[in-house]
Coordinates of N, CA and C in Angstrom, one line a residue:
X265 N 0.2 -35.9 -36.5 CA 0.2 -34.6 -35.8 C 1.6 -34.0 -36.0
X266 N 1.4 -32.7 -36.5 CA 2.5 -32.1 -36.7 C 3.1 -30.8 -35.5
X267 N 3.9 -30.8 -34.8 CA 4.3 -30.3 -33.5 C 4.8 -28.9 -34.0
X268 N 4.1 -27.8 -34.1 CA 4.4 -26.7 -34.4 C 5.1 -25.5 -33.7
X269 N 5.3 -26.2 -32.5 CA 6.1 -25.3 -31.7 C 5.5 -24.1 -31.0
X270 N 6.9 -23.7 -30.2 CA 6.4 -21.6 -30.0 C 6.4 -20.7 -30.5
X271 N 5.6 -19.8 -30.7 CA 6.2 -18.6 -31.5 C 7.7 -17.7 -31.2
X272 N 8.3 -17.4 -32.1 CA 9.3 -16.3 -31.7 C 8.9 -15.0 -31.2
X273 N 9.7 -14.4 -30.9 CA 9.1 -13.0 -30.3 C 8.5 -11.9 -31.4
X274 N 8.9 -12.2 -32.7 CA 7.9 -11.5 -33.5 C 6.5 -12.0 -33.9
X275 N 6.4 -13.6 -34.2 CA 5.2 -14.1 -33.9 C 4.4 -14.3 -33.0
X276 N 4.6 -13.7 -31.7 CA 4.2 -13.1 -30.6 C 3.5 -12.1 -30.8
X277 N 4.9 -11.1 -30.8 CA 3.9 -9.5 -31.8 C 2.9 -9.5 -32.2
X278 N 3.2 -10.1 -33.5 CA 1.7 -10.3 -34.4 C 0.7 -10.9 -34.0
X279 N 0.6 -12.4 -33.1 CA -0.5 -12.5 -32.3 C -1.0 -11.4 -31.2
X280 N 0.0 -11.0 -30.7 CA -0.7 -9.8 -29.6 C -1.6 -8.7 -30.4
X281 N -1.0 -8.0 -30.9 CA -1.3 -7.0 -31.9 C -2.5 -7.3 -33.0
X282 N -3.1 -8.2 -32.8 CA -4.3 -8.9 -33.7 C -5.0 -8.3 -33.4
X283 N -6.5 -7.5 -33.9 CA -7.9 -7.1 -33.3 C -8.5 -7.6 -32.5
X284 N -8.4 -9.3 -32.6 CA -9.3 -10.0 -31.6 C -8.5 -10.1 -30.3
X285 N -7.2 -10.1 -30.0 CA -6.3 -10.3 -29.2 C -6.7 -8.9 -28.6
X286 N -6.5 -8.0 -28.9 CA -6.3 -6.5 -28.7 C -8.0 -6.3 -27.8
X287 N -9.2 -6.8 -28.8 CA -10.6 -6.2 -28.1 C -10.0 -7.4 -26.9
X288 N -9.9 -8.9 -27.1 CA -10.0 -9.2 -25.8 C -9.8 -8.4 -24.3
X289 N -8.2 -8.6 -24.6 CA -7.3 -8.0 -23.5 C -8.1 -6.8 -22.9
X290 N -8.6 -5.3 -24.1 CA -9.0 -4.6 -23.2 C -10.6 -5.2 -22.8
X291 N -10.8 -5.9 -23.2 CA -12.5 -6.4 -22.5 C -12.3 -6.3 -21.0
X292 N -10.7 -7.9 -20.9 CA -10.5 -8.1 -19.7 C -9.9 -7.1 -18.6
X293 N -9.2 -6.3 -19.0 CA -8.5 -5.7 -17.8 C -9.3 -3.6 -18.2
X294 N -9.6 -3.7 -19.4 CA -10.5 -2.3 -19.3 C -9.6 -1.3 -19.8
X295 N -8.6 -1.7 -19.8 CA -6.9 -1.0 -20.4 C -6.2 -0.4 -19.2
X296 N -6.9 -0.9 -18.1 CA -5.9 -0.4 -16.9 C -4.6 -0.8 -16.8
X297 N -3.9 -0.2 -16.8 CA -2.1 -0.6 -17.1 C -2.0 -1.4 -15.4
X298 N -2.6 -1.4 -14.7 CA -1.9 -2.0 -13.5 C -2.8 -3.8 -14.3
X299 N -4.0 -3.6 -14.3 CA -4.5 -4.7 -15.0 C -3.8 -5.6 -16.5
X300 N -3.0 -5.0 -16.8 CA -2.1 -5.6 -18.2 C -1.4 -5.9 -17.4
X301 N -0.7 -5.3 -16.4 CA 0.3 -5.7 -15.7 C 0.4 -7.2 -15.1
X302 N -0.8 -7.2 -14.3 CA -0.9 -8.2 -13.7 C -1.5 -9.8 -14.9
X303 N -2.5 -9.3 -16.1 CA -2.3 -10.2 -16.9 C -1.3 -10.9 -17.4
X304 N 0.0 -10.4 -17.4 CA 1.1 -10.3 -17.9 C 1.8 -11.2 -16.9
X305 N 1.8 -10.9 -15.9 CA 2.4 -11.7 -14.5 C 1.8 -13.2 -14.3
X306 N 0.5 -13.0 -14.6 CA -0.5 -14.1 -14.7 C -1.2 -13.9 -13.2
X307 N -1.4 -12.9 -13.2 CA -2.2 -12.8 -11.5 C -3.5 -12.1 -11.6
X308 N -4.2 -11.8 -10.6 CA -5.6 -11.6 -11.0 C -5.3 -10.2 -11.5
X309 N -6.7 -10.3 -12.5 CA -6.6 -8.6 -13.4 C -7.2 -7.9 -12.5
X310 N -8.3 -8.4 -11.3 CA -9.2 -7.6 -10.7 C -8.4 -7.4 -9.6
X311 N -8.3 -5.7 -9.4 CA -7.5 -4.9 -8.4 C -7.7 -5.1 -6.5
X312 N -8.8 -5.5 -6.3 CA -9.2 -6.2 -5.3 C -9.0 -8.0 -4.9
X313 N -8.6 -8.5 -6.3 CA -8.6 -9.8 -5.8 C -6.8 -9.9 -5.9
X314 N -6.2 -9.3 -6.8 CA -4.7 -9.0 -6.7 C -4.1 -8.7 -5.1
X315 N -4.9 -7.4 -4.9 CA -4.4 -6.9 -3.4 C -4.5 -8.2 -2.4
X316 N -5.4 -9.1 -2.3 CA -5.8 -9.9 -1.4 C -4.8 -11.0 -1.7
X317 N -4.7 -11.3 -2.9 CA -3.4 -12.1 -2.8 C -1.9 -11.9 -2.5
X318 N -1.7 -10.5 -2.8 CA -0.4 -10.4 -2.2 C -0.7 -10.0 -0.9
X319 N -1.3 -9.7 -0.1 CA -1.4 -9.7 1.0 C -1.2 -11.1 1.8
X320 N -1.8 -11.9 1.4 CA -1.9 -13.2 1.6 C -0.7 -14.1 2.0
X321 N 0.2 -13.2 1.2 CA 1.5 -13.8 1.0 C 2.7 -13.3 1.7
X322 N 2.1 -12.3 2.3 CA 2.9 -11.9 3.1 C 3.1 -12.4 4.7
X323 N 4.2 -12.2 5.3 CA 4.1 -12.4 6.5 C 3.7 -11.9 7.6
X324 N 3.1 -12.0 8.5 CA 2.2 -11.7 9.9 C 3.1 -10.4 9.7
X325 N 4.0 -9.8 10.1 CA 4.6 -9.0 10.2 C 4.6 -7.6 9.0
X326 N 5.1 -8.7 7.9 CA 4.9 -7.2 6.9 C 3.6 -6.9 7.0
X327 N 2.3 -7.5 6.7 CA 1.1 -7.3 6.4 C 0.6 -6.8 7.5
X328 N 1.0 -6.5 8.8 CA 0.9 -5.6 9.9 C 1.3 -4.2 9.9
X329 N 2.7 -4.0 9.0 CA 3.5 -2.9 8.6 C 2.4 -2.5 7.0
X330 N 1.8 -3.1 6.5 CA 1.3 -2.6 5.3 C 0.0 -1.9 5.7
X331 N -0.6 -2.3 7.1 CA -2.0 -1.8 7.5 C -1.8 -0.6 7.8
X332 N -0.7 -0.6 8.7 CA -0.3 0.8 9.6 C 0.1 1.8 8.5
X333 N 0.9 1.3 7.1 CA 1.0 2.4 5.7 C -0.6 2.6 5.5
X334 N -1.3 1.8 5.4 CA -2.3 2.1 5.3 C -3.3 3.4 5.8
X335 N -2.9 3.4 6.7 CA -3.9 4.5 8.0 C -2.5 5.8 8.0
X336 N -1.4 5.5 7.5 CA -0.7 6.7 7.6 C -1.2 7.9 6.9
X337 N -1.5 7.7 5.2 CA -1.8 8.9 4.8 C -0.9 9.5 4.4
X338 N 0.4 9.4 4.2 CA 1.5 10.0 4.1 C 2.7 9.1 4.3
X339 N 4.1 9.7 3.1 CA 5.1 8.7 3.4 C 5.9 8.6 4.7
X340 N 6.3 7.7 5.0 CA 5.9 7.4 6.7 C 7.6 6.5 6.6
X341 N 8.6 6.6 7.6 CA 9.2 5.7 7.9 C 9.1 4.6 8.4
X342 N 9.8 3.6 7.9 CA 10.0 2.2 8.4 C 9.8 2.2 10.3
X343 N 10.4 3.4 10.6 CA 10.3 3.2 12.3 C 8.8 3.6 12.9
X344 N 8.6 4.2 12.3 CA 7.2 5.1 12.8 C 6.5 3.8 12.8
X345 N 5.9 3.7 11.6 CA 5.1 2.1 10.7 C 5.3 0.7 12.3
X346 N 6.5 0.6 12.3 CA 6.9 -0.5 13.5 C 6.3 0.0 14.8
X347 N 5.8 1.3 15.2 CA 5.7 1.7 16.5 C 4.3 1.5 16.4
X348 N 3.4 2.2 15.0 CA 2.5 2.6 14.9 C 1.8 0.6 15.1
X349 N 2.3 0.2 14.6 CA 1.7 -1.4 14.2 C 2.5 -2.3 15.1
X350 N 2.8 -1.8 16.3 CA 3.2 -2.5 17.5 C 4.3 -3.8 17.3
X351 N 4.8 -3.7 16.2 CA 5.8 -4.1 16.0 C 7.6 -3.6 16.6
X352 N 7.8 -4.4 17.4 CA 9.3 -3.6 18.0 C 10.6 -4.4 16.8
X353 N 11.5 -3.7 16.5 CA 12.4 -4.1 15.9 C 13.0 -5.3 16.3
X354 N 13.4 -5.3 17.2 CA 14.1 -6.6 18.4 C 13.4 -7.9 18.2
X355 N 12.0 -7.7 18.1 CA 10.7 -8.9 18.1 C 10.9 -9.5 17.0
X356 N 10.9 -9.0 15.6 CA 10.7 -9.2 14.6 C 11.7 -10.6 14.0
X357 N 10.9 -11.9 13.8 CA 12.0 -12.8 13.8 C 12.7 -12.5 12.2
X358 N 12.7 -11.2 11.4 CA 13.3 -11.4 9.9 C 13.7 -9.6 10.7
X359 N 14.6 -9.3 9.9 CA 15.4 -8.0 9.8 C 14.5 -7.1 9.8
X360 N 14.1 -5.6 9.7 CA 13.4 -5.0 9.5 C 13.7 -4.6 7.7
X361 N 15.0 -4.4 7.4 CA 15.3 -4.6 5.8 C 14.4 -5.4 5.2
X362 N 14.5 -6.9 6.0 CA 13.7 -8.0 4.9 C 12.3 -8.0 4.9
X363 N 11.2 -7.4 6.0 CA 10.1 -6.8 6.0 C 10.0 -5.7 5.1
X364 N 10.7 -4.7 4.7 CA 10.5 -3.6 4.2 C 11.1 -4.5 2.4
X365 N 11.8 -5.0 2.6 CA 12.1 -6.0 0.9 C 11.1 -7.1 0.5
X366 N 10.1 -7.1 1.6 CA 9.4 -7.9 1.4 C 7.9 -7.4 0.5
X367 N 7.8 -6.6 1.1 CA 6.7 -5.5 1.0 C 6.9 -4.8 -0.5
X368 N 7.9 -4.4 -0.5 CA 8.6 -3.5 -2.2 C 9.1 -4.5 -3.2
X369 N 9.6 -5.7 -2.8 CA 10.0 -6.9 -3.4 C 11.2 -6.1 -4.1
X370 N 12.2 -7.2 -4.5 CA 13.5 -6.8 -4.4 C 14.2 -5.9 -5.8
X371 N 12.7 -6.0 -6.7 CA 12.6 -5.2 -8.6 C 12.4 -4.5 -8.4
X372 N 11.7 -3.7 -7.1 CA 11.2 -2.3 -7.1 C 9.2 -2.6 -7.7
X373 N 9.2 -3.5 -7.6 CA 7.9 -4.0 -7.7 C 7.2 -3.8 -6.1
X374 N 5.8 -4.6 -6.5 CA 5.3 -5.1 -5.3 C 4.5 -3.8 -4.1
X375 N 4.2 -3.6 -3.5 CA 2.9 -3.1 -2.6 C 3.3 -1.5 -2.4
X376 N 5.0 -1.3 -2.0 CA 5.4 0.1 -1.5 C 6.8 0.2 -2.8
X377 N 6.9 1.4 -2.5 CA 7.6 2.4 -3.1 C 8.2 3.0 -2.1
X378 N 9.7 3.2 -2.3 CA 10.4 3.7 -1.2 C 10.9 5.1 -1.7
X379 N 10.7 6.0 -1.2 CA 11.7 7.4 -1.3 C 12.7 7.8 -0.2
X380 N 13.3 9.0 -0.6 CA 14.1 9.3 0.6 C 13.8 10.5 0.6
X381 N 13.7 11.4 2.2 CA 12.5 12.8 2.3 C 14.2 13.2 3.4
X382 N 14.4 14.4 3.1 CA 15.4 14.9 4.1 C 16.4 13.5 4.5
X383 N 17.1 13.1 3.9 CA 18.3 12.0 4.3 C 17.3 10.9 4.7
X384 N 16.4 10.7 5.1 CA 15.5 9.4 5.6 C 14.7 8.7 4.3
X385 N 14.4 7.6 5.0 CA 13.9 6.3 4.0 C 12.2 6.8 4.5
X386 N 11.7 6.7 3.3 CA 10.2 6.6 3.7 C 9.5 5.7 2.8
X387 N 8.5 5.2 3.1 CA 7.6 4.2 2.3 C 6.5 4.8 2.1
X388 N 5.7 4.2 1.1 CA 4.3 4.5 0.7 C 3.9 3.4 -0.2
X389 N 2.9 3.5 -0.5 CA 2.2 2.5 -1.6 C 2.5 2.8 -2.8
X390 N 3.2 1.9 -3.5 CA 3.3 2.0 -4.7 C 1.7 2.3 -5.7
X391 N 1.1 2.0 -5.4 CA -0.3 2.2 -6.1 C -1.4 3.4 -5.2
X392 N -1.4 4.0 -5.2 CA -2.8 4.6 -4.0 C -3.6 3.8 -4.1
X393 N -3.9 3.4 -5.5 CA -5.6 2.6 -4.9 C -5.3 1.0 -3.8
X394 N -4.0 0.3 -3.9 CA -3.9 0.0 -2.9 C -3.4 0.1 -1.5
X395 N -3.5 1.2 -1.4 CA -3.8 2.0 0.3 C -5.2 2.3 0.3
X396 N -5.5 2.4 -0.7 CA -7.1 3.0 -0.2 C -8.0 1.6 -0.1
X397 N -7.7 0.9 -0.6 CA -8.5 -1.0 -0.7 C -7.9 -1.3 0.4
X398 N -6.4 -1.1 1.2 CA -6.8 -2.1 2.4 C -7.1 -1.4 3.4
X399 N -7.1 0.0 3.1 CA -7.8 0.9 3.9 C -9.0 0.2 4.5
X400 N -9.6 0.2 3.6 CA -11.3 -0.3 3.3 C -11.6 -1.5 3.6
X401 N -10.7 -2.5 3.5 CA -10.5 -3.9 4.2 C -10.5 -4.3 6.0
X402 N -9.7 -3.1 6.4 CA -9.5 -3.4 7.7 C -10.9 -3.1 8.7
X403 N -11.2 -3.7 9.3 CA -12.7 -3.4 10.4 C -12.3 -2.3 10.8
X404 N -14.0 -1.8 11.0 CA -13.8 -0.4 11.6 C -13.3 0.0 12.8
X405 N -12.6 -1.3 13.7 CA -12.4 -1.1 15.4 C -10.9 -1.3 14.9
X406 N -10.5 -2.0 14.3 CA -9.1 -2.0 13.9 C -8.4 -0.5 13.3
X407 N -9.3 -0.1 12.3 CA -8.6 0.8 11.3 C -8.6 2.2 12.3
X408 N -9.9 2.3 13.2 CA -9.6 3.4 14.3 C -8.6 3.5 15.2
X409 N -8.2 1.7 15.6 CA -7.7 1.6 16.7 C -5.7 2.1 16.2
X410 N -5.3 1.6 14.8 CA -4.6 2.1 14.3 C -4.2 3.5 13.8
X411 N -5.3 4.5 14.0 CA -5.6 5.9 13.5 C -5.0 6.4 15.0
X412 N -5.5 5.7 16.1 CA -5.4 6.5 17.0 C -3.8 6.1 17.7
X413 N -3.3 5.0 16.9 CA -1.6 4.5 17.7 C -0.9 5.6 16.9
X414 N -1.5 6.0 15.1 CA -0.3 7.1 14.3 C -1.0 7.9 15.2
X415 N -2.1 8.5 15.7 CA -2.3 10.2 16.0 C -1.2 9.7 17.7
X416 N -0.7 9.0 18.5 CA -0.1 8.7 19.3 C 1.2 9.3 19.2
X417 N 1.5 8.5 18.1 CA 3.2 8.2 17.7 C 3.6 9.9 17.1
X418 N 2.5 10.7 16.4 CA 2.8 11.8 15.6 C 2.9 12.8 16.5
X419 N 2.5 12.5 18.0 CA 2.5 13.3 19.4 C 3.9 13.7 19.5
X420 N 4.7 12.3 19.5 CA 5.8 12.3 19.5 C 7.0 12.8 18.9
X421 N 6.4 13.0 17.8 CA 7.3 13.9 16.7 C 7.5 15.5 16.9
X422 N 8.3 16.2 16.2 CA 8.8 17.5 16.4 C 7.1 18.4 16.1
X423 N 6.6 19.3 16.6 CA 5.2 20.3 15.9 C 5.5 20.8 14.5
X424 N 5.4 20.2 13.6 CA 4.9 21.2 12.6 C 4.3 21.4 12.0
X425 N 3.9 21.7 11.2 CA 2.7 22.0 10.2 C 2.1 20.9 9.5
X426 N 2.5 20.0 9.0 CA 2.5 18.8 8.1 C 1.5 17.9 9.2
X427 N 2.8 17.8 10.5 CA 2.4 17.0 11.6 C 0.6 17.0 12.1
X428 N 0.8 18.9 12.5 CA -0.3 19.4 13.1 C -1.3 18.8 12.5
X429 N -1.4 18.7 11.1 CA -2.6 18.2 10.6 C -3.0 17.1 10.2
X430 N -1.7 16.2 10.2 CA -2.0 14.8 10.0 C -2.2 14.5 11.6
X431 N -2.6 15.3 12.7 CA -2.8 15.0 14.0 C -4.2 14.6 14.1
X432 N -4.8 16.1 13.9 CA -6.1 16.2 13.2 C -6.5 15.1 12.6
X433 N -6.2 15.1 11.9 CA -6.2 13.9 10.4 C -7.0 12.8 11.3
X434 N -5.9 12.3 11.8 CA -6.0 10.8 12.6 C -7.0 10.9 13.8
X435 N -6.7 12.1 14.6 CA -8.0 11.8 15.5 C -9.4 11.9 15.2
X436 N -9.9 12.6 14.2 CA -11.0 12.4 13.2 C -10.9 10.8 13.0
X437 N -10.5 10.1 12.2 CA -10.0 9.0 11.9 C -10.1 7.6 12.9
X438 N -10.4 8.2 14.2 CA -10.0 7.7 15.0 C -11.4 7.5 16.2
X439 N -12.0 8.7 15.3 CA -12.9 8.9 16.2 C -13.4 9.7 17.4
X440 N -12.3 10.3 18.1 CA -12.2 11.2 19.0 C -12.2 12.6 18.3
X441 N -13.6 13.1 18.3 CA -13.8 14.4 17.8 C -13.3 15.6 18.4
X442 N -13.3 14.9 19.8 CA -13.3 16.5 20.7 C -11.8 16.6 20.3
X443 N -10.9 15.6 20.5 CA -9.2 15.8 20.4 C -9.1 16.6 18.4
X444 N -10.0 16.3 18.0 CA -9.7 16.5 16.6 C -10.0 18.1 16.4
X445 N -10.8 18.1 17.0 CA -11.3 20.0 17.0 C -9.9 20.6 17.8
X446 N -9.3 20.0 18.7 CA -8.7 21.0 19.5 C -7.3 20.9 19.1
X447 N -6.9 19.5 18.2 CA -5.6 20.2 17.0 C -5.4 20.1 16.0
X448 N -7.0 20.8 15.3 CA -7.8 21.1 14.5 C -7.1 22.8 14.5
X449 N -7.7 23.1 15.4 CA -7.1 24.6 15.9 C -5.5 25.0 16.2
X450 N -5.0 23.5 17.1 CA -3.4 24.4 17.3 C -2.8 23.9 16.0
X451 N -3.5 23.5 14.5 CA -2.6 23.1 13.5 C -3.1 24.5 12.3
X452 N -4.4 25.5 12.9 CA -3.8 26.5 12.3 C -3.1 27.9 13.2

């Protein structure tokens, strides 16, 4: 038996870059780049069974802060997200930093995407389609019950336009129609 070793990084190339290598790959993942992605990482190709693993892996806390991104709808501060998902800062046995580095992972990888909107830190989902999958994951008494803590918390905020209708937004969302018609109207 002759021990032939690894390829170098150009005999790599050339295996990747093969026809049969090439139909495989897009067989498996369809050519979705979040799907090579994860081929690549060696995690599931399928966008629903990925989400469930990283979620999995998170802690009671972030994955409480990723539900409440979830039902936000919009980039949403680290504080809001904590109020919205009944999480108090003080409570939290990890930093609020290491929850939110947990969530974005420390490459800029991983579930959220952070911007900064007027001097403030905001989060969102790095992917939409995973906001909209754990959207869809959460029960329907949960994902209301959540709709109705942001249409709460957004009470709280300054009126403006953006607000008015992510008011709306949520009490629809939430379920409470008659509240949704009536700032439905003071949001035009």
């Amino acid at each position: 038996i002759v021990d032939q070793g690894g390829l170098d990084a150009e005999g790599v190339r050339e295996f990747l870059a093969s026809e049969d290598v090439v139909r495989r790959i897009v067989d498996r993942t369809g050519g979705n780049p979040d799907a090579l992605d994860a081929l690549v990482r060696g995690a599931p190709v399928d966008a629903r069974e990925r989400l469930a693993l990283e979620l999995n892996a998170l802690s009671p806390p972030a994955r409480r802060l990723a539900q409440a991104l979830a039902v936000s709808n919009r980039p949403s501060s680290p504080d809001l997200l904590l109020r919205v998902a009944g999480l108090e800062a003080t409570a939290l046995a990890s930093p609020v930093g290491a929850v939110v580095n947990e969530l974005g992972g420390e490459s800029g990888g991983g579930l959220l995407s952070r911007t900064i909107v007027d001097g403030e830190l905001r989060l969102q989902f790095a992917r939409s389609s995973d906001r909209q999958m754990l959207h869809e994951r959460l029960g329907d008494a949960e994902r209301r019950g959540l709709h109705a803590e942001m249409l709460d918390r957004l009470v709280e905020e300054p009126n403006g336009g953006l607000v008015a209708w992510d008011r709306a937004y949520h009490a629809i969302r939430s379920g409470d129609a008659a509240r949704a018609i009536e700032l439905a109207i003071e949001a035009v």
